[in-house]
């Protein structure tokens, strides 16, 4: 065992998103989706974080955190098109002040899987008007929070958003249509670019310089059947689009989907001030030639008893070594990296801590190997509403009793606090 000391000023915290913790997000498309019975659980009051944020930030501060990632809910700010709710805006300004008061660096996400219902009704991210609508919303948020916020995430996991809502049909509008998914991705690139420029243009001299990124889901892709040339090929292509091309669009302004076409998006050039990264595990890809669908689908991990010796309670792969690899790969770009999510839904909290510890240690090794990682947010501060999987999975380092709204820090929260306070980790 040796000890790895992180660089001074390294940010340690936890992440949440509005719809998953706030409760009663009644104007959002996810709320309507739940009310229509399209998922097993309804988010309902969730963790009531909209009213209890002060208490939750006290908890985060008491656990040694120095940063906190959360999302602003567009559907609250603009419940009907062009109608702005000033109280909701004031609420988020109070949230940011509450963080600053506790010396928690705010990391603000502008879009985390949810949209206002009116926005989806107008075609959501499939239509070009989505970009300007999003830019208008970002302008309001920038004016209200820009004096207090340095770190911004425009869009959380654009690729997962497109896949989950437009390929797998697991969230509103429940589409399963490759051409729609590709249109959504293009508009998300444009939306991010618009958000980036709005945030920079809104800045006043005395405000912090905005650091803007997306939160990029960066799994390490592997073929389901290692021996299959089809699986190998589609895995390379999936990696090319999801891990390489998408980030290239935000650096070079060129968006290329192999086999489909390339397009210049000049406004997206150089729109990443840092790289926000979400990492959970490897993803195994299988060739399935279904017309109209991206032919690389995640395979049933059951095919890989030997290759996937360890999984979470949700069946997700656990592989800290791949986290190291992903960070090292990104590190070669020379850009600062902020880990915007990493965590697990283990039912056994000792296994949760083992997961977090090994991933933090892998991150330490990546820093040692030259990756400029500036911070880490574990997912999540609280157990919360896990989209189509509802309230089953427990990702929190703090346990939620949903019946009483009681919060109970788990042992993993205390172990993590030690890392946050000492700024170091034991490595294997
Ligand atoms: C990520 C999402 C986050 C949460 C975790 C478990 O893909 O960004 O909202 O659902 O997975």
CSV table of C-alpha atoms and ligand atoms in Angstrom, one decimal:
chain,number,residue,atom,x,y,z
A,1,UNK,CA,0.0,0.0,0.0
A,2,UNK,CA,1.1,3.5,-0.7
A,3,UNK,CA,-0.5,6.9,-0.3
A,4,UNK,CA,-1.4,9.2,-3.1
A,5,UNK,CA,-1.7,12.9,-2.3
A,6,UNK,CA,-3.9,14.8,-4.7
A,7,UNK,CA,-2.9,18.3,-5.8
A,8,UNK,CA,-3.8,21.2,-3.6
A,9,UNK,CA,-7.2,22.7,-4.3
A,10,UNK,CA,-8.5,19.4,-5.7
A,11,UNK,CA,-12.4,19.5,-5.6
A,12,UNK,CA,-14.2,16.8,-3.7
A,13,UNK,CA,-17.9,16.5,-3.6
A,14,UNK,CA,-21.1,14.7,-4.7
A,15,UNK,CA,-23.5,15.2,-7.5
A,16,UNK,CA,-27.3,15.2,-7.8
A,17,UNK,CA,-29.8,16.3,-10.4
A,18,UNK,CA,-33.0,18.3,-10.0
A,19,UNK,CA,-35.6,15.8,-11.0
A,20,UNK,CA,-34.0,13.0,-9.1
A,21,UNK,CA,-34.0,14.7,-5.7
A,22,UNK,CA,-36.1,17.9,-5.6
A,23,UNK,CA,-39.6,16.5,-5.8
A,24,UNK,CA,-42.8,17.6,-7.5
A,25,UNK,CA,-41.1,18.7,-10.7
A,26,UNK,CA,-44.6,18.9,-12.2
A,27,UNK,CA,-43.9,20.9,-15.4
A,28,UNK,CA,-41.2,18.5,-16.7
A,29,UNK,CA,-41.6,15.9,-19.4
A,30,UNK,CA,-40.4,13.2,-17.1
A,31,UNK,CA,-43.2,14.0,-14.6
A,32,UNK,CA,-45.8,13.7,-17.4
A,33,UNK,CA,-44.2,10.4,-18.4
A,34,UNK,CA,-44.4,9.1,-14.9
A,35,UNK,CA,-48.0,10.2,-14.5
A,36,UNK,CA,-48.8,8.4,-17.7
A,37,UNK,CA,-47.6,5.2,-16.0
A,38,UNK,CA,-44.7,4.7,-18.4
A,39,UNK,CA,-42.3,3.7,-15.5
A,40,UNK,CA,-42.7,1.6,-12.4
A,41,UNK,CA,-42.3,4.4,-9.9
A,42,UNK,CA,-43.4,8.1,-9.8
A,43,UNK,CA,-40.8,10.5,-8.6
A,44,UNK,CA,-43.4,12.3,-6.4
A,45,UNK,CA,-41.8,14.2,-3.5
A,46,UNK,CA,-38.4,12.5,-4.1
A,47,UNK,CA,-36.0,13.7,-1.4
A,48,UNK,CA,-37.8,17.0,-1.0
A,49,UNK,CA,-34.5,18.6,-1.7
A,50,UNK,CA,-36.1,21.7,-3.2
A,51,UNK,CA,-37.1,22.6,0.3
A,52,UNK,CA,-34.4,20.8,2.3
A,53,UNK,CA,-31.3,22.0,0.4
A,54,UNK,CA,-29.8,23.8,3.4
A,55,UNK,CA,-29.9,20.7,5.5
A,56,UNK,CA,-28.4,18.6,2.6
A,57,UNK,CA,-25.6,21.1,2.2
A,58,UNK,CA,-24.9,21.1,5.9
A,59,UNK,CA,-24.5,17.3,5.6
A,60,UNK,CA,-22.2,17.6,2.6
A,61,UNK,CA,-20.1,20.2,4.4
A,62,UNK,CA,-20.0,18.0,7.5
A,63,UNK,CA,-18.7,15.2,5.3
A,64,UNK,CA,-15.7,17.2,4.3
A,65,UNK,CA,-16.9,18.1,0.7
A,66,UNK,CA,-15.5,21.1,-1.0
A,67,UNK,CA,-17.7,21.1,-4.1
A,68,UNK,CA,-21.3,20.1,-5.0
A,69,UNK,CA,-22.8,19.4,-8.4
A,70,UNK,CA,-26.5,20.0,-8.9
A,71,UNK,CA,-28.8,20.9,-11.8
A,72,UNK,CA,-31.1,23.8,-12.4
A,73,UNK,CA,-34.5,22.7,-13.6
A,74,UNK,CA,-35.6,24.4,-16.8
A,75,UNK,CA,-39.2,23.3,-16.4
A,76,UNK,CA,-39.4,25.2,-13.1
A,77,UNK,CA,-37.9,28.4,-14.6
A,78,UNK,CA,-40.0,28.4,-17.7
A,79,UNK,CA,-43.1,26.3,-17.0
A,80,UNK,CA,-44.9,27.7,-20.1
A,81,UNK,CA,-43.1,28.9,-23.1
A,82,UNK,CA,-41.9,32.5,-22.6
A,83,UNK,CA,-43.3,32.6,-19.0
A,84,UNK,CA,-40.5,32.9,-16.5
A,85,UNK,CA,-40.9,32.1,-12.8
A,86,UNK,CA,-38.8,34.6,-10.9
A,87,UNK,CA,-39.3,32.8,-7.7
A,88,UNK,CA,-37.7,29.7,-9.1
A,89,UNK,CA,-34.8,31.7,-10.3
A,90,UNK,CA,-34.4,33.3,-6.9
A,91,UNK,CA,-34.6,29.8,-5.4
A,92,UNK,CA,-31.5,28.7,-7.4
A,93,UNK,CA,-29.7,31.9,-6.5
A,94,UNK,CA,-30.3,31.0,-2.9
A,95,UNK,CA,-29.1,27.5,-3.5
A,96,UNK,CA,-25.8,28.8,-4.9
A,97,UNK,CA,-25.4,31.2,-2.0
A,98,UNK,CA,-26.1,28.4,0.4
A,99,UNK,CA,-23.3,26.4,-1.2
A,100,UNK,CA,-20.8,29.3,-1.1
A,101,UNK,CA,-21.7,30.0,2.5
A,102,UNK,CA,-20.5,26.5,3.3
A,103,UNK,CA,-17.4,26.7,1.1
A,104,UNK,CA,-18.8,24.3,-1.4
A,105,UNK,CA,-17.8,25.1,-4.9
A,106,UNK,CA,-21.0,25.0,-7.0
A,107,UNK,CA,-20.9,23.0,-10.2
A,108,UNK,CA,-24.1,23.8,-12.1
A,109,UNK,CA,-25.7,21.6,-14.7
A,110,UNK,CA,-28.2,23.3,-17.0
A,111,UNK,CA,-29.8,20.2,-18.6
A,112,UNK,CA,-29.9,16.9,-16.9
A,113,UNK,CA,-32.3,14.6,-18.9
A,114,UNK,CA,-35.5,16.7,-18.3
A,115,UNK,CA,-37.2,19.3,-20.4
A,116,UNK,CA,-40.3,21.5,-19.9
A,117,UNK,CA,-43.4,19.7,-21.2
A,118,UNK,CA,-44.1,22.5,-23.7
A,119,UNK,CA,-40.6,22.1,-25.1
A,120,UNK,CA,-41.1,18.4,-25.7
A,121,UNK,CA,-44.5,19.1,-27.2
A,122,UNK,CA,-42.8,21.3,-29.8
A,123,UNK,CA,-40.5,18.5,-30.9
A,124,UNK,CA,-37.9,18.6,-28.1
A,125,UNK,CA,-34.3,18.3,-29.2
A,126,UNK,CA,-35.3,16.8,-32.6
A,127,UNK,CA,-36.1,20.3,-34.0
A,128,UNK,CA,-33.7,23.2,-34.7
A,129,UNK,CA,-35.8,25.6,-32.5
A,130,UNK,CA,-34.6,23.7,-29.5
A,131,UNK,CA,-31.2,25.4,-29.7
A,132,UNK,CA,-32.5,28.9,-29.4
A,133,UNK,CA,-35.0,28.0,-26.7
A,134,UNK,CA,-32.2,26.5,-24.6
A,135,UNK,CA,-30.0,29.5,-25.2
A,136,UNK,CA,-32.8,31.8,-23.9
A,137,UNK,CA,-33.0,29.7,-20.8
A,138,UNK,CA,-29.3,29.7,-20.3
A,139,UNK,CA,-29.2,33.5,-20.6
A,140,UNK,CA,-31.7,33.8,-17.7
A,141,UNK,CA,-29.6,31.4,-15.5
A,142,UNK,CA,-26.3,33.1,-16.4
A,143,UNK,CA,-27.7,36.5,-15.4
A,144,UNK,CA,-29.0,35.2,-12.1
A,145,UNK,CA,-26.1,32.9,-11.1
A,146,UNK,CA,-23.1,34.0,-13.1
A,147,UNK,CA,-21.6,36.2,-10.3
A,148,UNK,CA,-21.3,33.1,-8.1
A,149,UNK,CA,-20.6,30.2,-10.4
A,150,UNK,CA,-17.4,29.2,-12.1
A,151,UNK,CA,-18.0,25.6,-13.2
A,152,UNK,CA,-20.9,24.9,-15.6
A,153,UNK,CA,-22.1,21.7,-17.3
A,154,UNK,CA,-24.4,22.6,-20.2
A,155,UNK,CA,-25.8,19.1,-21.0
A,156,UNK,CA,-25.5,16.0,-18.9
A,157,UNK,CA,-24.5,12.9,-21.0
A,158,UNK,CA,-25.9,14.0,-24.4
A,159,UNK,CA,-25.3,10.5,-25.8
A,160,UNK,CA,-27.0,8.7,-23.0
A,161,UNK,CA,-29.9,11.2,-23.2
A,162,UNK,CA,-30.3,10.5,-27.0
A,163,UNK,CA,-29.9,6.7,-26.5
A,164,UNK,CA,-32.3,6.4,-23.5
A,165,UNK,CA,-35.0,8.7,-24.9
A,166,UNK,CA,-34.8,8.2,-28.6
A,167,UNK,CA,-33.3,4.7,-29.2
A,168,UNK,CA,-34.3,2.6,-26.2
A,169,UNK,CA,-37.7,4.4,-25.6
A,170,UNK,CA,-37.0,4.4,-21.8
A,171,UNK,CA,-37.8,8.1,-21.3
A,172,UNK,CA,-40.0,10.7,-22.9
A,173,UNK,CA,-40.9,10.8,-25.7
A,174,UNK,CA,-40.2,7.0,-25.8
A,175,UNK,CA,-38.9,6.9,-29.3
A,176,UNK,CA,-37.0,4.1,-30.9
A,177,UNK,CA,-35.7,5.7,-34.0
A,178,UNK,CA,-32.1,6.1,-35.1
A,179,UNK,CA,-32.6,9.1,-37.4
A,180,UNK,CA,-34.3,11.0,-34.6
A,181,UNK,CA,-31.5,10.1,-32.2
A,182,UNK,CA,-28.9,11.5,-34.6
A,183,UNK,CA,-30.9,14.7,-35.0
A,184,UNK,CA,-31.1,15.0,-31.3
A,185,UNK,CA,-27.3,14.6,-31.0
A,186,UNK,CA,-26.7,17.3,-33.5
A,187,UNK,CA,-29.0,19.7,-31.7
A,188,UNK,CA,-27.4,18.9,-28.4
A,189,UNK,CA,-24.0,19.8,-29.9
A,190,UNK,CA,-25.5,23.1,-31.1
A,191,UNK,CA,-27.3,23.6,-27.8
A,192,UNK,CA,-24.1,23.1,-25.9
A,193,UNK,CA,-22.3,25.5,-28.2
A,194,UNK,CA,-25.0,28.1,-27.8
A,195,UNK,CA,-24.9,27.7,-24.0
A,196,UNK,CA,-21.2,28.0,-24.0
A,197,UNK,CA,-21.2,31.3,-25.9
A,198,UNK,CA,-24.1,32.6,-23.8
A,199,UNK,CA,-22.2,31.9,-20.5
A,200,UNK,CA,-19.1,33.6,-21.8
A,201,UNK,CA,-20.9,36.6,-23.3
A,202,UNK,CA,-22.9,37.1,-20.1
A,203,UNK,CA,-19.8,37.4,-17.9
A,204,UNK,CA,-19.1,40.7,-16.2
A,205,UNK,CA,-15.6,41.7,-15.3
A,206,UNK,CA,-16.0,41.0,-11.6
A,207,UNK,CA,-17.6,37.6,-12.1
A,208,UNK,CA,-15.5,34.3,-12.1
A,209,UNK,CA,-14.4,33.3,-15.5
A,210,UNK,CA,-16.9,30.6,-16.6
A,211,UNK,CA,-15.4,27.1,-17.1
A,212,UNK,CA,-17.9,25.3,-19.3
A,213,UNK,CA,-18.2,21.6,-20.4
A,214,UNK,CA,-20.7,18.9,-20.9
A,215,UNK,CA,-20.7,15.8,-18.6
A,216,UNK,CA,-19.5,13.2,-21.0
A,217,UNK,CA,-20.4,9.6,-20.3
A,218,UNK,CA,-17.2,7.8,-21.0
A,219,UNK,CA,-17.4,4.1,-20.7
A,220,UNK,CA,-14.7,1.9,-22.1
A,221,UNK,CA,-16.3,-0.1,-24.8
A,222,UNK,CA,-15.6,-3.8,-25.3
A,223,UNK,CA,-17.0,-6.4,-27.7
A,224,UNK,CA,-19.5,-8.8,-26.2
A,225,UNK,CA,-18.1,-11.8,-28.0
A,226,UNK,CA,-14.4,-11.2,-28.2
A,227,UNK,CA,-14.1,-13.7,-31.0
A,228,UNK,CA,-16.7,-12.1,-33.2
A,229,UNK,CA,-15.4,-9.7,-35.9
A,230,UNK,CA,-18.9,-8.1,-36.1
A,231,UNK,CA,-18.9,-7.3,-32.4
A,232,UNK,CA,-15.3,-6.0,-32.6
A,233,UNK,CA,-16.2,-3.8,-35.6
A,234,UNK,CA,-19.3,-2.3,-34.1
A,235,UNK,CA,-17.5,-1.8,-30.8
A,236,UNK,CA,-14.8,0.2,-32.6
A,237,UNK,CA,-17.5,2.3,-34.4
A,238,UNK,CA,-19.5,2.9,-31.2
A,239,UNK,CA,-16.3,4.1,-29.5
A,240,UNK,CA,-15.5,6.2,-32.5
A,241,UNK,CA,-18.8,8.0,-32.4
A,242,UNK,CA,-19.5,8.2,-28.7
A,243,UNK,CA,-16.1,8.7,-27.2
A,244,UNK,CA,-14.2,10.3,-30.1
A,245,UNK,CA,-16.4,12.0,-32.6
A,246,UNK,CA,-18.7,13.7,-30.1
A,247,UNK,CA,-15.8,15.3,-28.3
A,248,UNK,CA,-14.2,16.2,-31.6
A,249,UNK,CA,-17.3,18.1,-32.6
A,250,UNK,CA,-16.8,20.3,-29.5
A,251,UNK,CA,-13.1,20.8,-30.3
A,252,UNK,CA,-12.9,20.9,-34.1
A,253,UNK,CA,-16.4,21.8,-35.0
A,254,UNK,CA,-16.7,18.8,-37.2
A,255,UNK,CA,-19.4,16.2,-36.4
A,256,UNK,CA,-19.0,12.9,-38.2
A,257,UNK,CA,-21.2,9.8,-37.8
A,258,UNK,CA,-19.4,7.0,-39.7
A,259,UNK,CA,-21.7,5.5,-42.3
A,260,UNK,CA,-24.1,8.4,-42.0
A,261,UNK,CA,-22.3,11.6,-42.8
A,262,UNK,CA,-20.2,14.5,-41.6
A,263,UNK,CA,-21.2,18.1,-40.9
A,264,UNK,CA,-19.4,21.3,-39.9
A,265,UNK,CA,-20.7,23.0,-36.8
A,266,UNK,CA,-18.4,25.9,-36.6
A,267,UNK,CA,-20.0,27.4,-33.5
A,268,UNK,CA,-19.1,24.3,-31.6
A,269,UNK,CA,-15.3,24.7,-32.1
A,270,UNK,CA,-13.3,25.0,-28.9
A,271,UNK,CA,-16.3,25.0,-26.6
A,272,UNK,CA,-14.8,22.8,-23.9
A,273,UNK,CA,-13.0,24.7,-21.1
A,274,UNK,CA,-12.5,21.5,-19.3
A,275,UNK,CA,-13.7,17.9,-19.7
A,276,UNK,CA,-16.5,16.8,-17.5
A,277,UNK,CA,-16.6,13.0,-17.3
A,278,UNK,CA,-19.1,10.5,-15.9
A,279,UNK,CA,-17.7,7.0,-15.5
A,280,UNK,CA,-19.5,3.9,-14.2
A,281,UNK,CA,-18.0,0.8,-15.9
A,282,UNK,CA,-17.2,-0.9,-19.1
A,283,UNK,CA,-19.9,-1.3,-21.7
A,284,UNK,CA,-20.0,-4.5,-23.8
A,285,UNK,CA,-21.4,-4.1,-27.3
A,286,UNK,CA,-23.0,-6.7,-29.6
A,287,UNK,CA,-23.7,-6.5,-33.3
A,288,UNK,CA,-27.5,-6.6,-33.9
A,289,UNK,CA,-28.5,-5.6,-37.4
A,290,UNK,CA,-32.0,-4.2,-36.7
A,291,UNK,CA,-33.0,-1.8,-39.5
A,292,UNK,CA,-33.5,1.7,-38.3
A,293,UNK,CA,-31.5,1.0,-35.1
A,294,UNK,CA,-27.9,1.7,-34.3
A,295,UNK,CA,-26.5,-1.8,-34.8
A,296,UNK,CA,-24.4,-1.8,-31.7
A,297,UNK,CA,-26.5,-2.5,-28.6
A,298,UNK,CA,-25.3,-3.1,-25.1
A,299,UNK,CA,-25.2,-6.9,-24.6
A,300,UNK,CA,-26.6,-8.9,-21.8
A,301,UNK,CA,-23.6,-9.1,-19.4
A,302,UNK,CA,-24.6,-12.7,-18.8
A,303,UNK,CA,-22.6,-13.6,-21.9
A,304,UNK,CA,-19.4,-12.7,-20.0
A,305,UNK,CA,-19.1,-14.7,-16.8
A,306,UNK,CA,-15.4,-14.6,-16.9
A,307,UNK,CA,-14.8,-11.2,-18.3
A,308,UNK,CA,-17.2,-9.5,-15.9
A,309,UNK,CA,-16.4,-11.0,-12.5
A,310,UNK,CA,-17.8,-8.1,-10.6
A,311,UNK,CA,-21.1,-6.2,-11.0
A,312,UNK,CA,-23.2,-3.8,-9.2
A,313,UNK,CA,-26.7,-4.6,-7.8
A,314,UNK,CA,-28.0,-3.2,-11.2
A,315,UNK,CA,-25.8,-5.6,-13.1
A,316,UNK,CA,-23.4,-2.9,-14.2
A,317,UNK,CA,-19.7,-3.9,-14.8
A,318,UNK,CA,-17.2,-2.9,-12.1
A,319,UNK,CA,-13.7,-2.2,-13.5
A,320,UNK,CA,-11.6,0.5,-11.9
A,321,UNK,CA,-8.7,-0.2,-14.3
A,322,UNK,CA,-10.9,1.0,-17.1
A,323,UNK,CA,-11.5,4.3,-15.3
A,324,UNK,CA,-7.7,4.7,-15.1
A,325,UNK,CA,-7.6,4.0,-18.8
A,326,UNK,CA,-10.4,6.4,-19.7
A,327,UNK,CA,-8.8,9.2,-17.6
A,328,UNK,CA,-5.4,8.6,-19.1
A,329,UNK,CA,-6.8,8.6,-22.6
A,330,UNK,CA,-8.5,12.0,-21.9
A,331,UNK,CA,-5.5,13.2,-20.1
A,332,UNK,CA,-3.5,13.1,-23.4
A,333,UNK,CA,-5.6,16.1,-24.6
A,334,UNK,CA,-3.9,18.1,-21.9
A,335,UNK,CA,-7.2,19.6,-20.8
A,336,UNK,CA,-8.3,19.8,-17.2
A,337,UNK,CA,-10.7,16.9,-16.3
A,338,UNK,CA,-13.5,17.1,-13.8
A,339,UNK,CA,-15.1,13.8,-12.8
A,340,UNK,CA,-18.7,14.9,-12.7
A,341,UNK,CA,-20.1,11.5,-11.7
A,342,UNK,CA,-18.8,8.1,-10.5
A,343,UNK,CA,-20.6,5.8,-8.1
A,344,UNK,CA,-22.6,2.6,-7.6
A,345,UNK,CA,-25.9,1.3,-6.5
A,346,UNK,CA,-24.5,-1.6,-4.3
A,347,UNK,CA,-27.0,-2.7,-1.8
A,348,UNK,CA,-24.2,-3.6,0.5
A,349,UNK,CA,-22.5,-0.4,1.6
A,350,UNK,CA,-19.2,-2.0,2.2
A,351,UNK,CA,-19.1,-2.9,-1.4
A,352,UNK,CA,-20.1,0.7,-2.3
A,353,UNK,CA,-17.1,2.0,-0.4
A,354,UNK,CA,-14.9,-0.7,-2.0
A,355,UNK,CA,-16.1,0.6,-5.4
A,356,UNK,CA,-15.5,4.3,-4.6
A,357,UNK,CA,-12.2,3.7,-3.0
A,358,UNK,CA,-10.8,1.6,-5.9
A,359,UNK,CA,-12.0,4.2,-8.4
A,360,UNK,CA,-10.5,7.1,-6.5
A,361,UNK,CA,-7.3,5.2,-6.3
A,362,UNK,CA,-7.4,4.6,-10.0
A,363,UNK,CA,-8.0,8.3,-10.5
A,364,UNK,CA,-4.9,8.9,-8.3
A,365,UNK,CA,-2.8,6.7,-10.5
A,366,UNK,CA,-4.1,8.6,-13.6
A,367,UNK,CA,-3.1,11.9,-12.0
A,368,UNK,CA,0.3,10.4,-11.3
A,369,UNK,CA,0.5,9.3,-14.9
A,370,UNK,CA,0.0,12.9,-16.0
A,371,UNK,CA,-3.8,13.4,-16.3
A,372,UNK,CA,-4.8,16.9,-15.1
A,373,UNK,CA,-7.8,15.9,-13.0
A,374,UNK,CA,-9.1,18.8,-10.9
A,375,UNK,CA,-12.0,17.3,-9.0
A,376,UNK,CA,-14.3,14.4,-8.3
A,377,UNK,CA,-18.0,14.2,-7.6
A,378,UNK,CA,-19.4,10.9,-6.5
A,379,UNK,CA,-22.9,9.9,-7.6
A,380,UNK,CA,-24.7,10.6,-5.4
A,381,UNK,CA,-25.1,12.5,-2.2
A,382,UNK,CA,-28.5,11.0,-1.6
A,383,UNK,CA,-30.4,7.9,-2.7
A,384,UNK,CA,-32.7,9.2,-5.4
A,385,UNK,CA,-35.1,8.6,-8.3
A,386,UNK,CA,-33.2,6.5,-10.8
A,387,UNK,CA,-35.2,7.3,-14.0
A,388,UNK,CA,-36.8,4.1,-15.5
A,389,UNK,CA,-35.5,2.1,-12.5
A,390,UNK,CA,-37.3,4.2,-10.0
A,391,UNK,CA,-36.5,4.1,-6.3
A,392,UNK,CA,-35.0,0.6,-6.4
A,393,UNK,CA,-31.3,1.4,-6.9
A,394,UNK,CA,-29.5,3.1,-4.0
A,395,UNK,CA,-26.7,5.3,-5.2
A,396,UNK,CA,-26.4,7.6,-2.2
A,397,UNK,CA,-23.6,7.8,0.2
A,398,UNK,CA,-26.4,9.1,2.4
A,399,UNK,CA,-29.3,6.7,2.8
A,400,UNK,CA,-32.8,8.1,2.3
A,401,UNK,CA,-35.8,7.0,4.3
A,402,UNK,CA,-38.4,8.1,1.8
A,403,UNK,CA,-41.3,7.6,4.2
A,404,UNK,CA,-39.9,10.0,6.8
A,405,UNK,CA,-37.5,12.0,4.6
A,406,UNK,CA,-34.8,11.1,7.1
A,407,UNK,CA,-31.2,11.2,5.9
A,408,UNK,CA,-28.6,8.8,7.3
A,409,UNK,CA,-25.0,9.0,6.2
A,410,UNK,CA,-23.7,5.6,5.4
A,411,UNK,CA,-20.3,4.3,6.4
A,412,UNK,CA,-19.2,4.9,2.8
A,413,UNK,CA,-19.9,8.6,3.4
A,414,UNK,CA,-17.6,8.6,6.4
A,415,UNK,CA,-14.8,6.8,4.6
A,416,UNK,CA,-15.2,9.2,1.7
A,417,UNK,CA,-15.1,12.2,4.1
A,418,UNK,CA,-11.6,11.0,5.2
A,419,UNK,CA,-10.4,11.2,1.6
A,420,UNK,CA,-12.0,14.6,1.1
A,421,UNK,CA,-10.5,16.0,4.3
A,422,UNK,CA,-7.0,14.6,3.9
A,423,UNK,CA,-6.9,15.0,0.1
A,424,UNK,CA,-5.3,11.6,-0.3
A,425,UNK,CA,-6.0,8.0,-0.9
A,426,UNK,CA,-4.3,4.7,-0.2
A,427,UNK,CA,-3.5,3.0,-3.5
A,428,UNK,CA,-2.9,-0.7,-3.9
B,1,LIG,C1,-26.0,8.7,-15.0
B,1,LIG,C2,-26.9,9.9,-14.9
B,1,LIG,C3,-27.4,10.1,-13.5
B,1,LIG,C4,-27.7,8.8,-12.8
B,1,LIG,C5,-26.6,7.9,-12.9
B,1,LIG,C6,-26.7,6.6,-12.1
B,1,LIG,O1,-26.0,8.2,-16.3
B,1,LIG,O2,-26.3,11.1,-15.3
B,1,LIG,O3,-28.6,10.9,-13.6
B,1,LIG,O4,-28.9,8.3,-13.3
B,1,LIG,O5,-26.3,7.6,-14.2
